[in-house]
CSV table of C-alpha atoms in Angstrom, one decimal:
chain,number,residue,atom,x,y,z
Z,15,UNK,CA,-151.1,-92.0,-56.1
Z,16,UNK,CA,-150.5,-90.3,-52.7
Z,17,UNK,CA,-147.2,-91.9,-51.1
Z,18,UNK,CA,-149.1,-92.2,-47.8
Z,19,UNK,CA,-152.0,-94.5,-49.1
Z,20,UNK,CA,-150.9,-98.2,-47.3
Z,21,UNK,CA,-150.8,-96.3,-43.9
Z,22,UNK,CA,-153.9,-94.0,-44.4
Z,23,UNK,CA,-155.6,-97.4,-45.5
Z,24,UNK,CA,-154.7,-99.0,-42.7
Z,25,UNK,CA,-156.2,-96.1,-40.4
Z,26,UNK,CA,-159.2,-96.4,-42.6
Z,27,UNK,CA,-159.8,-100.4,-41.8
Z,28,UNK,CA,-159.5,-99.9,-37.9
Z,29,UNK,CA,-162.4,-97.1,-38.3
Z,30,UNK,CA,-164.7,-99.2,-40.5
Z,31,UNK,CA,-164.0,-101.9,-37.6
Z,32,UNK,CA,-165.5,-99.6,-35.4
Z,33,UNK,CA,-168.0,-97.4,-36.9
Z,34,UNK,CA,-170.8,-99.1,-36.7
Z,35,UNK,CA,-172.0,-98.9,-39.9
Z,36,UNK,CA,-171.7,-102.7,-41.0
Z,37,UNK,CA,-173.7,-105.0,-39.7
Z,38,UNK,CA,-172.2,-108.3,-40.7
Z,39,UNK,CA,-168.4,-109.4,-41.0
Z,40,UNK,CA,-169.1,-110.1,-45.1
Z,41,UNK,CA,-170.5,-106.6,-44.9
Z,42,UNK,CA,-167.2,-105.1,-43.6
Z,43,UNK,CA,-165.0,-107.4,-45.3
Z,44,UNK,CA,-167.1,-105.8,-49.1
Z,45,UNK,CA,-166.8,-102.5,-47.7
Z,46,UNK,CA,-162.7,-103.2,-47.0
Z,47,UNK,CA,-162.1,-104.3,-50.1
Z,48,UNK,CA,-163.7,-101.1,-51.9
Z,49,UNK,CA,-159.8,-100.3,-51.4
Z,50,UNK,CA,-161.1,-96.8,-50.9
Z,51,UNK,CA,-158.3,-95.2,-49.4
Z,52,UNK,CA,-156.6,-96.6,-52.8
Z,53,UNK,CA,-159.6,-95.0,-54.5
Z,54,UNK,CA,-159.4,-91.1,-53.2
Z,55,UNK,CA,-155.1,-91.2,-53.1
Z,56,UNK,CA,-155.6,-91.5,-57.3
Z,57,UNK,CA,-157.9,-88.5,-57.1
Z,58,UNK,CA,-155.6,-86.7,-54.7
Z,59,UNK,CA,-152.1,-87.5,-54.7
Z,60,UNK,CA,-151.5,-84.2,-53.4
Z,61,UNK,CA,-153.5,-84.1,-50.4
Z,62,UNK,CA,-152.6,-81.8,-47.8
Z,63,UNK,CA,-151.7,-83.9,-45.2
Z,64,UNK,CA,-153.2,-87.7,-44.0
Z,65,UNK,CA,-155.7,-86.7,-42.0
Z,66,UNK,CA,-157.5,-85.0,-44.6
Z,67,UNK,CA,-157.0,-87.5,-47.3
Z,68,UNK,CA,-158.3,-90.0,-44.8
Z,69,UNK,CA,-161.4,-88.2,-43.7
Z,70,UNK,CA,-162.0,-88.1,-47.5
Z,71,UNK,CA,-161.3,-92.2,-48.2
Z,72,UNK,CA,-164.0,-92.6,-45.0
Z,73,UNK,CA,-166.8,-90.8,-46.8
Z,74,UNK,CA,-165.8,-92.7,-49.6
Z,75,UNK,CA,-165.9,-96.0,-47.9
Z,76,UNK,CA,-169.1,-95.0,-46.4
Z,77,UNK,CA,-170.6,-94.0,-49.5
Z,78,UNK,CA,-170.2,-97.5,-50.8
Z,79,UNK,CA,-171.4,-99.4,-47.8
Z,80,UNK,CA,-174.4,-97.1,-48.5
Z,81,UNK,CA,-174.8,-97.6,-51.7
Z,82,UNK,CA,-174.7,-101.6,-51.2
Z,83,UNK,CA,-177.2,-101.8,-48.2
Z,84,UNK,CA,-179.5,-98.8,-48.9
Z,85,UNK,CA,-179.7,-98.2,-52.7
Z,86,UNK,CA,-178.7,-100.9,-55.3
Z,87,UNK,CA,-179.6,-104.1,-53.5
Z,88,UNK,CA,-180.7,-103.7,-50.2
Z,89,UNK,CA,-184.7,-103.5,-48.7
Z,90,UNK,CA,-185.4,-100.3,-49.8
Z,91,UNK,CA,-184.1,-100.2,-53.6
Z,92,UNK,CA,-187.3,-100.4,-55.1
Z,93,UNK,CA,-189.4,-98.8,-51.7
Z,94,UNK,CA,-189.1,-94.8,-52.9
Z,95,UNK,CA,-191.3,-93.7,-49.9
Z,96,UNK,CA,-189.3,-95.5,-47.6
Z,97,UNK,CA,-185.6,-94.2,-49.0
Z,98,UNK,CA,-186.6,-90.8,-49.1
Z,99,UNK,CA,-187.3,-90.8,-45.4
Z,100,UNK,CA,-184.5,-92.3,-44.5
Z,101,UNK,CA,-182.4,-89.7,-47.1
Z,102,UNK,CA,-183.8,-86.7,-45.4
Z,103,UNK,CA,-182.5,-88.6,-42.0
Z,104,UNK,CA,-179.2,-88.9,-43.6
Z,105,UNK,CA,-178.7,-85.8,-44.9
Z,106,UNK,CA,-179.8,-83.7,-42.3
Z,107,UNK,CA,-177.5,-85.9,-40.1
Z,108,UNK,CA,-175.2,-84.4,-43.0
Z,109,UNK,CA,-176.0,-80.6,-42.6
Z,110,UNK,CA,-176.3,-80.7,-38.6
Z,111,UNK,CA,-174.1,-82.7,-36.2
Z,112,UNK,CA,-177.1,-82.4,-33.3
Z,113,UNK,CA,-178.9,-84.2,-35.4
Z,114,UNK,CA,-180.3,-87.6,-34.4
Z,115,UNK,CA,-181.0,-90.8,-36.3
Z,116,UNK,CA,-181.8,-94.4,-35.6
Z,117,UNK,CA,-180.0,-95.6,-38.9
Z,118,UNK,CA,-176.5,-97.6,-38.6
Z,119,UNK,CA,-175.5,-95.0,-40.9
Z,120,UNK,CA,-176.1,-91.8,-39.4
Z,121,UNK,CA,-173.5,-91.7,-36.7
Z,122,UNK,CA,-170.7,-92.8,-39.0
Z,123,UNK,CA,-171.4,-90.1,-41.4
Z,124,UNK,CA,-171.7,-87.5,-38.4
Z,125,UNK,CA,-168.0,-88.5,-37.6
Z,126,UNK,CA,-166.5,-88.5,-41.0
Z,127,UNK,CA,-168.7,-84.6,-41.6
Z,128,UNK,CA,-167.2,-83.2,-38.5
Z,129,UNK,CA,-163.6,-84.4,-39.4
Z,130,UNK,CA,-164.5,-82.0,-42.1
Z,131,UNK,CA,-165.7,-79.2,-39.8
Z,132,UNK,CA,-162.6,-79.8,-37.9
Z,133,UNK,CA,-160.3,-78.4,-40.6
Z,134,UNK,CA,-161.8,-76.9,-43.4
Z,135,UNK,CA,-163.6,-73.5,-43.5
Z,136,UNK,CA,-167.2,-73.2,-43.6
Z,137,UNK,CA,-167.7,-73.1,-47.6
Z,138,UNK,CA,-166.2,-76.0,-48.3
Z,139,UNK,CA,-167.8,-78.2,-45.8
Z,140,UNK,CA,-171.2,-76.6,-47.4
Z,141,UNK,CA,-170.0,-77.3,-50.6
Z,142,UNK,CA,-170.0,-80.8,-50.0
Z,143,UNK,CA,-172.9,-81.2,-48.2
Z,144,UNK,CA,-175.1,-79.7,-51.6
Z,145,UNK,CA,-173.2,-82.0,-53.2
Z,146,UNK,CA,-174.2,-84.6,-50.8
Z,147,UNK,CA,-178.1,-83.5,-51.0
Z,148,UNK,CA,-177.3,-84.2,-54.9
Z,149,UNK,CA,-176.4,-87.6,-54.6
Z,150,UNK,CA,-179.2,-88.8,-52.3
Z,151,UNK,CA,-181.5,-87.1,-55.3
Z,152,UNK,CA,-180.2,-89.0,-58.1
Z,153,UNK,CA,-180.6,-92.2,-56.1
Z,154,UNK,CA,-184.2,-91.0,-54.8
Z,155,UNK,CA,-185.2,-90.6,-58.7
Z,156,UNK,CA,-183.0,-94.5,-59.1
Z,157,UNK,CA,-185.2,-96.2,-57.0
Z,158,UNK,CA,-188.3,-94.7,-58.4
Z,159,UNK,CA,-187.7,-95.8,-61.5
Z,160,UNK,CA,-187.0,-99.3,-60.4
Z,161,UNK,CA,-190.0,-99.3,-57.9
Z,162,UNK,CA,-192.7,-98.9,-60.9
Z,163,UNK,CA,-190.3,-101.1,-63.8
Z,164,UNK,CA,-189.4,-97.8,-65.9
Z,165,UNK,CA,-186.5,-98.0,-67.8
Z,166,UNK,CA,-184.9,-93.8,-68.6
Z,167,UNK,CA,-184.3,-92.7,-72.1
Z,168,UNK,CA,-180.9,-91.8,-72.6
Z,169,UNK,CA,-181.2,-88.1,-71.9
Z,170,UNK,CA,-182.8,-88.8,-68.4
Z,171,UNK,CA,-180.5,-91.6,-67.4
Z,172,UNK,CA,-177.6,-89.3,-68.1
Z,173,UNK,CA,-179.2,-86.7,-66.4
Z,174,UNK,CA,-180.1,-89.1,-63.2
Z,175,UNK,CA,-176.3,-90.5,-63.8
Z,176,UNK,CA,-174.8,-87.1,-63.0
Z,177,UNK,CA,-176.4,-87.2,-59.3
Z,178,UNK,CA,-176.9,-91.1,-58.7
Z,179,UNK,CA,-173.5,-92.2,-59.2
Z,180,UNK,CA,-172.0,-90.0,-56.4
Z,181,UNK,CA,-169.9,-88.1,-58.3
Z,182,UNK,CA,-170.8,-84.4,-57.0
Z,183,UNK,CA,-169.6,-85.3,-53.3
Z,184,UNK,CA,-166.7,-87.4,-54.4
Z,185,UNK,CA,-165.5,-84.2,-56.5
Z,186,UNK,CA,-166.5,-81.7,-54.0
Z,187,UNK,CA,-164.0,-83.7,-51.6
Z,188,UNK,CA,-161.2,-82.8,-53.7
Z,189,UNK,CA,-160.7,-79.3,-51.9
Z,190,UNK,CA,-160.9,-80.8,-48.4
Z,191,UNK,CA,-158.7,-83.3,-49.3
Z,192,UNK,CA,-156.4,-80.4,-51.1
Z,193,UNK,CA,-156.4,-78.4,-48.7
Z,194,UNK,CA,-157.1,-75.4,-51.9
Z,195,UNK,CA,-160.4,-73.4,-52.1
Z,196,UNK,CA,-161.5,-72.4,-55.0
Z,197,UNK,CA,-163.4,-68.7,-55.5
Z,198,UNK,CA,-167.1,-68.9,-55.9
Z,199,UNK,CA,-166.2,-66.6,-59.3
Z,200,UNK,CA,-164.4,-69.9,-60.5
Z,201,UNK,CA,-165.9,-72.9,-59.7
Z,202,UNK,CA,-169.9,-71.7,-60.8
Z,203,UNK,CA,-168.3,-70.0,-64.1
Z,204,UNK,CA,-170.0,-72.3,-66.9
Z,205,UNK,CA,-167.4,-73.9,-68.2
Z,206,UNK,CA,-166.1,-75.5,-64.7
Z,207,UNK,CA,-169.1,-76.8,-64.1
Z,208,UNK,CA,-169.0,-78.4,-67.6
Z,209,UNK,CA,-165.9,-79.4,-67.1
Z,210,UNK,CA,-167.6,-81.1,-63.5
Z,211,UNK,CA,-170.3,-82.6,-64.9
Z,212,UNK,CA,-168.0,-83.9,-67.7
Z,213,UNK,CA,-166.0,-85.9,-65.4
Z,214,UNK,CA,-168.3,-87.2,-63.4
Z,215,UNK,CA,-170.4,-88.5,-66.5
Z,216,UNK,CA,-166.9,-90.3,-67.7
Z,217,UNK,CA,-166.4,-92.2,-64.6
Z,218,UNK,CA,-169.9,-93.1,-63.9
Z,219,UNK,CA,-170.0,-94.8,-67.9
Z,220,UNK,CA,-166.7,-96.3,-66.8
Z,221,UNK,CA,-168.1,-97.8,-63.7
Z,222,UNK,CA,-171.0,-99.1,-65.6
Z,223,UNK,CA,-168.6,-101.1,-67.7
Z,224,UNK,CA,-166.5,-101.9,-64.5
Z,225,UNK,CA,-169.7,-103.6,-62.5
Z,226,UNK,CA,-171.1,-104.9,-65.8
Z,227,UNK,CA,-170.0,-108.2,-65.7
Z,228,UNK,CA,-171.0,-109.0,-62.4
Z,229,UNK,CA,-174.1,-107.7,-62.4
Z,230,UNK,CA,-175.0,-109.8,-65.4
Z,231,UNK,CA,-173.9,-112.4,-63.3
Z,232,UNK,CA,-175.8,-111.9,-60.2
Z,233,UNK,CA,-179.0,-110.9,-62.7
Z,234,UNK,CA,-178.8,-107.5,-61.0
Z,235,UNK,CA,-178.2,-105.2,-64.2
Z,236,UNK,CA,-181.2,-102.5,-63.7
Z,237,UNK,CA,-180.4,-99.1,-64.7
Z,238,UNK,CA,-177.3,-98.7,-66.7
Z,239,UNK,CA,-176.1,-96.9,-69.9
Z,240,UNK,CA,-176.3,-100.2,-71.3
Z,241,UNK,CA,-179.8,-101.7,-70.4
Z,242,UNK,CA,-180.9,-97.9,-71.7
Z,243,UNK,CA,-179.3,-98.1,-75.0
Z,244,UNK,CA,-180.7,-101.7,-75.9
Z,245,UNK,CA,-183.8,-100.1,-75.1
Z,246,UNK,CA,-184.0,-97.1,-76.6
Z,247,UNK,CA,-182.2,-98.0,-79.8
Z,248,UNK,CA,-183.2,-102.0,-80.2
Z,249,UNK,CA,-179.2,-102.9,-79.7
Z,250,UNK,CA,-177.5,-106.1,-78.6
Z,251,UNK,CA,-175.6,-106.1,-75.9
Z,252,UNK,CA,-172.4,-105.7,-77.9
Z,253,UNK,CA,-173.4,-103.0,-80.1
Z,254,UNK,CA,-174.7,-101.1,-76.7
Z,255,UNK,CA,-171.4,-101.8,-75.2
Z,256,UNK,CA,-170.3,-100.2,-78.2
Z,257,UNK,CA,-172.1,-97.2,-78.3
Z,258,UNK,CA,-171.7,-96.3,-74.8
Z,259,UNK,CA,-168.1,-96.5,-75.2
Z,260,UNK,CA,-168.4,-94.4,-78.2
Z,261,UNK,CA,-170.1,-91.9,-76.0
Z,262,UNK,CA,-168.3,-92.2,-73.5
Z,263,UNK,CA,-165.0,-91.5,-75.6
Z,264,UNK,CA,-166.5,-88.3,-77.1
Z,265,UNK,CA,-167.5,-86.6,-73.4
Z,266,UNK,CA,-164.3,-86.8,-72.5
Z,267,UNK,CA,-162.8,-85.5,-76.1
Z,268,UNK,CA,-164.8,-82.3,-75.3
Z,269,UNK,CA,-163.6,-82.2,-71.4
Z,270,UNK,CA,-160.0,-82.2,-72.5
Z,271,UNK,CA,-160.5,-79.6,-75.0
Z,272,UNK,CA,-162.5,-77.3,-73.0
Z,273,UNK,CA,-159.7,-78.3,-70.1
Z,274,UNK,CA,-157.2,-77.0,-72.3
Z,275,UNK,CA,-159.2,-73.9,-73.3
Z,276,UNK,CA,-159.6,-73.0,-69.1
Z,277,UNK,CA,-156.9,-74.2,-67.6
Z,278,UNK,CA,-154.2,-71.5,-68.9
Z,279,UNK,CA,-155.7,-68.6,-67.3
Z,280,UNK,CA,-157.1,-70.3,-63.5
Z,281,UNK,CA,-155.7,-69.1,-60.8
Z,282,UNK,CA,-154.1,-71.4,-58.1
Z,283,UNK,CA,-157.4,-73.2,-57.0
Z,284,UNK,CA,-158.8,-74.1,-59.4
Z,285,UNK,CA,-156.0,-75.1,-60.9
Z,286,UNK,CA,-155.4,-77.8,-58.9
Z,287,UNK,CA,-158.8,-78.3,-59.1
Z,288,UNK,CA,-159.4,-79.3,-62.4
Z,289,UNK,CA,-156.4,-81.5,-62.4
Z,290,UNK,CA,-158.2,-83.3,-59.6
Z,291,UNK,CA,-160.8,-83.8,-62.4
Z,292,UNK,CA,-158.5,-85.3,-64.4
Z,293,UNK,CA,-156.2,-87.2,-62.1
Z,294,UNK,CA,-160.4,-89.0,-60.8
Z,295,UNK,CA,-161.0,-89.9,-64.3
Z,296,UNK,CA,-157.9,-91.8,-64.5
Z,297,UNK,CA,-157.9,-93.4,-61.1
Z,298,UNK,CA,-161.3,-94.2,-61.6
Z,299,UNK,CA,-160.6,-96.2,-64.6
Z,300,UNK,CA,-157.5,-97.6,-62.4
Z,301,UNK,CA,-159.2,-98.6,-59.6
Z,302,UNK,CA,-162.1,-99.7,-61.0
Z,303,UNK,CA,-160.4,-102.2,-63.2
Z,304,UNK,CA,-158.6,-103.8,-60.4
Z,305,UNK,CA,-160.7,-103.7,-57.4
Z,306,UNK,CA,-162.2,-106.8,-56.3
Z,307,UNK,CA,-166.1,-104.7,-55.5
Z,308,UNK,CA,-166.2,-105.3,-59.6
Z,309,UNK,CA,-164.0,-108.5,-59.8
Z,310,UNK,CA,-164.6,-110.9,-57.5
Z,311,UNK,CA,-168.1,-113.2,-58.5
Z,312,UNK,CA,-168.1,-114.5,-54.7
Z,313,UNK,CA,-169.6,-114.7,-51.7
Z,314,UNK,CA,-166.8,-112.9,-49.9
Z,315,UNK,CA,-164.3,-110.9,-51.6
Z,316,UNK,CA,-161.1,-112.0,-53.1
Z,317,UNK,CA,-158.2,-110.0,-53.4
Z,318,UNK,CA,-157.0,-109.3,-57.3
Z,319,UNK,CA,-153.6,-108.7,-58.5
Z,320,UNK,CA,-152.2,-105.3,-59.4
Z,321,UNK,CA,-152.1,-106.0,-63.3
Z,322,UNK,CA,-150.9,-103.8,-65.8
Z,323,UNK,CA,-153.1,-102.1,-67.8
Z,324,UNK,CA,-153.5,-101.4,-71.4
Z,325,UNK,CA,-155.2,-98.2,-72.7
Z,326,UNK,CA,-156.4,-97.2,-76.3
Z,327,UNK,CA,-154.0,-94.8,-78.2
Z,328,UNK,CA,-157.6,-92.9,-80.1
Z,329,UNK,CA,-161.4,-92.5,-79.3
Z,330,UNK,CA,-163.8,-95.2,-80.4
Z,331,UNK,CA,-165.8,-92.2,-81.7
Z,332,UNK,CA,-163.6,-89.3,-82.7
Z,333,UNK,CA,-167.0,-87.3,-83.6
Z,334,UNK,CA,-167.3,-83.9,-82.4
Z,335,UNK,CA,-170.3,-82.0,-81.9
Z,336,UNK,CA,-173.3,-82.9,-79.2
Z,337,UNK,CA,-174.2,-86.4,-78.4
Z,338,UNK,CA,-177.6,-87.3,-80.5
Z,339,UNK,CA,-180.2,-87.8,-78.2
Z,340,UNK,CA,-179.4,-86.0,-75.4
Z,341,UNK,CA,-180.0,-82.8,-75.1
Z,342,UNK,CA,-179.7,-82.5,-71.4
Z,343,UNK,CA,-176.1,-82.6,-72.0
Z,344,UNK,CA,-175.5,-80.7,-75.2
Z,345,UNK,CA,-174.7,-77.5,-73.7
Z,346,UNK,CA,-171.3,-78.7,-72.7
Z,347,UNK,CA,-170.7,-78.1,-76.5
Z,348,UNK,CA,-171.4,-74.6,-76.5
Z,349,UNK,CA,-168.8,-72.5,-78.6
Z,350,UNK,CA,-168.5,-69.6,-75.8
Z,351,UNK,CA,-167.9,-71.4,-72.9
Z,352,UNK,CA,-164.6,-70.7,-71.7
């Protein structure tokens, strides 16, 4: 955890307050408690300074209040033609800061992107925005799925998971946040972006088990790796649970062996690059267990207490080898990558 978090969090409340981007005060009070600043401090606890950790936790924040009023549950999470116009709005506002949209959203992004300009160099600000493009996809190919009732095999869902669940831009803020670029000769070699994709597919099945129980709940539960596995291989709901944790368990038994294979011979970037992977998938798990977006079943939220956690000593499935079924993943097995 960054030691600056309570401060950069407070920053981050008084900049919410007057972004724009909310349009009610139960809409600002969920996007608050996303404890975002909390989030991104796990993922970078060694942050250059707090002005780039914060400009990180704002995207973050934003990315939520998003996600909440655009994608999951708001008017247009099952209208595809009308998301995708208002993506291409988005990310061009993303890509260009002359850009113009009507969207509450648009400015607030604009801000947070030229924070980015203001003191990072050119490649990773582009980094992020591809990364950015790559979300808005995922979600784009989300809501198309929900707009005509089709429920993803495993091997697409996964595939969809990688982009939907945010998980490129959130990563790609680790060098802005760090302060450490990364060669191009590093981060596209195969086995980084294994490693990347690895992570990211870790914490999005971890934030399907976070959110869960809520959205079971509020009858929201859509597209999840559960919902996909009950379909696809006539499971309960505990034997899904099950299996995605089993699959979930053996993703990241590969991404700490392949870590350990790569990690020895990085240079400085990277580096501290792929322990930002790993410090996300922990704080992820940390922050998702704790933070009252998943806990609290109410109509505003309700701060949760800071309780310890207990973590498994061994895999739920210590099986090696390629997950069955998905072959859109299986190359993160391959034998030369290193």
């Amino acid at each position: 955890m960054h030691p600056h978090v309570r401060r950069i969090e407070k920053r981050a409340v008084e900049w919410i307050g007057g972004s724009g981007m909310c349009a009610t005060p139960r809409e600002q009070a969920w996007v608050v408690a996303t404890h975002s600043a909390d989030f991104f401090a796990r993922f970078a606890p060694v942050a250059a300074d707090d002005d780039r950790l914060l400009a990180a936790a704002l995207w973050v924040y934003w990315g939520f209040a998003f996600d909440d009023a655009r994608c999951d549950s708001g008017p247009l999470s099952s209208r595809p033609a009308q998301f995708n116009a208002l993506a291409g709005q988005v990310q061009r506002a993303c890509e260009a800061h002359s850009a113009r949209g009507e969207d509450r959203f648009v400015a607030a992004l604009q801000d947070i992107v030229g924070r980015f300009r203001s003191f990072a160099p050119p490649t990773q600000v582009s980094r992020f925005v591809h990364a950015h493009r790559a979300w808005l996809s995922g979600v784009a190919w989300q809501i198309g799925n929900q707009a005509v009732g089709r429920m993803p095999g495993l091997d697409d869902f996964l595939a969809m998971r990688l982009l939907s669940s945010g998980g490129e831009p959130t990563f790609a803020l680790l060098e802005l946040a760090t302060g450490v670029e990364v060669a191009d000769r590093e981060l596209h070699r195969p086995a980084v972006r294994a490693l990347t994709e690895m992570a990211i597919c870790v914490a999005a099945l971890d934030n399907d088990r976070h959110s869960l129980h809520k959205e079971l709940a509020g009858k929201e539960a859509d597209q999840n790796v559960y919902t996909v596995l009950m379909q696809e291989r006539s499971l309960g709901l505990h034997q899904a649970v099950e299996a995605a944790a089993g699959l979930r368990d053996r993703v990241l038994q590969r991404f700490l062996h392949l870590h350990d294979r790569v990690r020895p011979t990085a240079g400085t970037g990277l580096a501290t690059y792929l322990q930002g992977l790993r410090y996300g998938i922990r704080g992820n798990n940390e922050w998702g267990l704790r933070v009252p977006r998943y806990l609290s079943p109410g109509h505003w939220p309700d701060e949760t207490e800071d309780v310890a956690l207990v973590w498994a000593d061994r895999p739920s499935d210590p099986r090696p080898g390629p997950v069955e079924g998905a072959p859109g993943i299986a190359w993160w097995w391959d034998t030369d990558l290193a």
